[in-house]
Amino acid sequence: MRRDRGRGPSGADDAGQEPAPGAVPAVDTRLLVREEGVKGYVDEFRRKLRSGELGSLPVVLAVIIIWTVFGSLNSTFLSAQNLSDLSQQIVGTGMIAIGIVFVLLLGEIDLSVGSVSGLCAAIFAVLNVLNGMNEWLALLVAIAGGAAVGLIQGFFFAKVGVPAFVVTLAGNLAWNGLMLQVLGTSGTVNIPSESIVSKLYSTIYHSPAAAYVTAAVGVGLFLTASLLDAGRRRKARVPFRPIAEIVLRTVVIAALAFATAYILNQYQGLPLALLIFLIVLVLLDFVLRRTTYGRRIFAVGGNIEGARRAGISVPFVRMSVFSIAGTMAAVGGIFLAGQIQSASQTSGGGNLLMNVIAAAVIGGTSLFGGRGTVWSALLGALVIGSIQSGMNIMGVSNAVQFMITGSVLLAAVVVDSLSRRTQKAAGRA
Amino acid sequence: MPESPVLTLRGISKRFGAVQALKDFDLDVHPGEVVALVGDNGAGKSTAVKSIAGVNPPDEGVITWEGKPVTISRPHDAQNLGIATVYQDLALCDNLDVVANLFLGRELRRFGVLDEVRMDQRARELLETLSIRIPSVRIPVASLSGGQRQTVAIARSLIGSPKVVILDEPTAALGVEQTAEVLDLVERLREQGLGTILISHNMVDVMAVADRIAVMRLGRNNGFFDKRSTTTEEIISAITGASDSAVTRRQARKREQEEDR
């Protein structure tokens, strides 16, 4: 609906087309349409807030509050070094959270991703380090393993009809058992620092140009895509985003991108892990919003019967989404193994599962299906990562950390539920 | 009828276990014609429609499409022939916008990527030809009214350029204004040369838009009526199967009261 605010080519209103003589105007006068200009923006924003379309606003506020609080309590929190470390630390959690976002879009849950991430890290470590398999091949096998695990769970959910909650709960235990089996008597396998998995995590491009060029390329792509889209829309005589709005959006994104690049360059430079994470986010965001497959995921999450009647293969969408969750769990597990340079019996355990689900939900993806973006994985992982990093700096004990992280998750779900209720009342859900 | 029928059903029968749901059912649908299918609950309307839509293929009988006998064994077959069905529950995805719902399952693509611009354009054209009034094609279907949702569901059935549209109780849950909007839309389908099968319990709606009325009773045909030469009473007695029924008795009582006054 955002695009409908555009001014039509002939200066006409939102209908975007000259109404045929005698035809009823296509726009209902009762509809609240954004007016042009800054005032229109503010009005639209207020209306969205009132009707519960919060989007990523709560999580952005949360990041600002968390950073302000920890920054004022301890100056090292906002140091370039800590923020750079944070940008690497969120990658493992964030990658797994992307898979959770896909599953949540269907309105389902995957409780096995923690175990799957540990299993895949163990597969890589045992194949490569203990058995001397080529490291690229071992990496491929580990990630394919994650995809296969997801497919198996998806099969039991989509074809057999077992609730996803139960399938993945069983999987959580079973895959953890398989990981212990794979690790065998060795218990812990250390991954040497020259291994590709360690390098994926620890490589940092020290040249300041790397971060700035990445930021510039990202901003440039966004601007080009927006302008091309607006151009095509103008030609097709459908409403398009006004140039002023495109410029404004580009400026905001550019400010964020170059500020991040500047901070990273203040310390060591652009971490490879962060770069890969961002590329994966952009690619999967594209898949979700711009491809038929992505549209089908949203359709199944919105109305299963409607999707089926439209000729969408619901079992295929479900199985593939669970496979994506497994794949992303494997990728995340590899990054986490690279971070601690080992795969051990505790890999993928602890509060990892809680953190990734929290990240996806805190980032603004609805638990009720059909609403969300992959970017919530980044934002949510940033919130969770910031809280952990801040509390570690402050020397807060694990006990307290768990309680606080749990409260933040609850708060996020409360916001989700309340905004859904408001949306229903405002006729938006 | 000047033109030959686009869809013909002859001797369609369907059994469900011990129940003969449909027996020797006949129906013709011509281009540019609205055929109302009426009957009491359990008269076999849904079974008849499901046999056309490919949901429950008939046990016996011949379905002829544009003069050629065809077999419709799956919903897909019906769609491929050009038969679109709008079910009562609409099956729209509330979280998707109007354009996404219209094109769901047959999205337009450009270089393998969703072509939002062309879908947007086609959606506007389609809604404009049907004079459908909705606030914007980019708002989620959740924020539309019941009548608007019904019109979007009907518009969606037209995306594949069908020749016959089946509407299952399109006005059942609608208010006065919204019912009028949907009936307007049905008339526009007729103007565009589509054959329409309208299932309805509402005699006022049926008499308002239908050209012919096919009455069903206990799984069989119970008369075809031309709208111009029939009355509501006649149809009701065909539906209930007798000139003496609860409905006619009530009407007679009312008339007497009127006369007494």
mmCIF file of C-alpha atoms in Angstrom, chain B residues 19 36 44 47 49 96 112 125 132 141 144 152 164 171 175 189 193 212 217 224 234 250:
data_model
loop_
_atom_site.group_PDB
_atom_site.id
_atom_site.type_symbol
_atom_site.label_atom_id
_atom_site.label_comp_id
_atom_site.label_asym_id
_atom_site.label_seq_id
_atom_site.Cartn_x
_atom_site.Cartn_y
_atom_site.Cartn_z
ATOM 1 C CA VAL B 19 -27.562 -41.284 -0.507
ATOM 2 C CA ALA B 36 -29.719 -19.109 -10.837
ATOM 3 C CA GLY B 44 -28.183 -31.027 -4.371
ATOM 4 C CA THR B 47 -23.189 -31.452 -5.320
ATOM 5 C CA VAL B 49 -21.666 -27.363 -8.604
ATOM 6 C CA LEU B 96 -1.607 -10.202 1.311
ATOM 7 C CA GLY B 112 11.830 -14.941 -13.200
ATOM 8 C CA GLU B 125 -7.633 -2.427 -15.355
ATOM 9 C CA ILE B 132 -15.178 -2.439 -8.442
ATOM 10 C CA VAL B 141 -7.426 -7.769 2.123
ATOM 11 C CA LEU B 144 -11.683 -4.559 3.199
ATOM 12 C CA VAL B 152 -12.163 -9.153 -4.956
ATOM 13 C CA VAL B 164 -18.258 -19.726 -16.965
ATOM 14 C CA THR B 171 -24.573 -12.316 -1.088
ATOM 15 C CA GLY B 175 -25.584 -5.900 3.878
ATOM 16 C CA LEU B 189 -20.182 -10.428 -15.922
ATOM 17 C CA GLY B 193 -20.461 -12.409 -22.252
ATOM 18 C CA ARG B 212 -33.192 -18.249 -16.028
ATOM 19 C CA ARG B 217 -35.495 -30.575 -5.380
ATOM 20 C CA PHE B 224 -36.608 -24.270 -15.383
ATOM 21 C CA GLU B 234 -44.116 -20.138 -8.712
ATOM 22 C CA ARG B 250 -47.865 -18.051 5.226
#
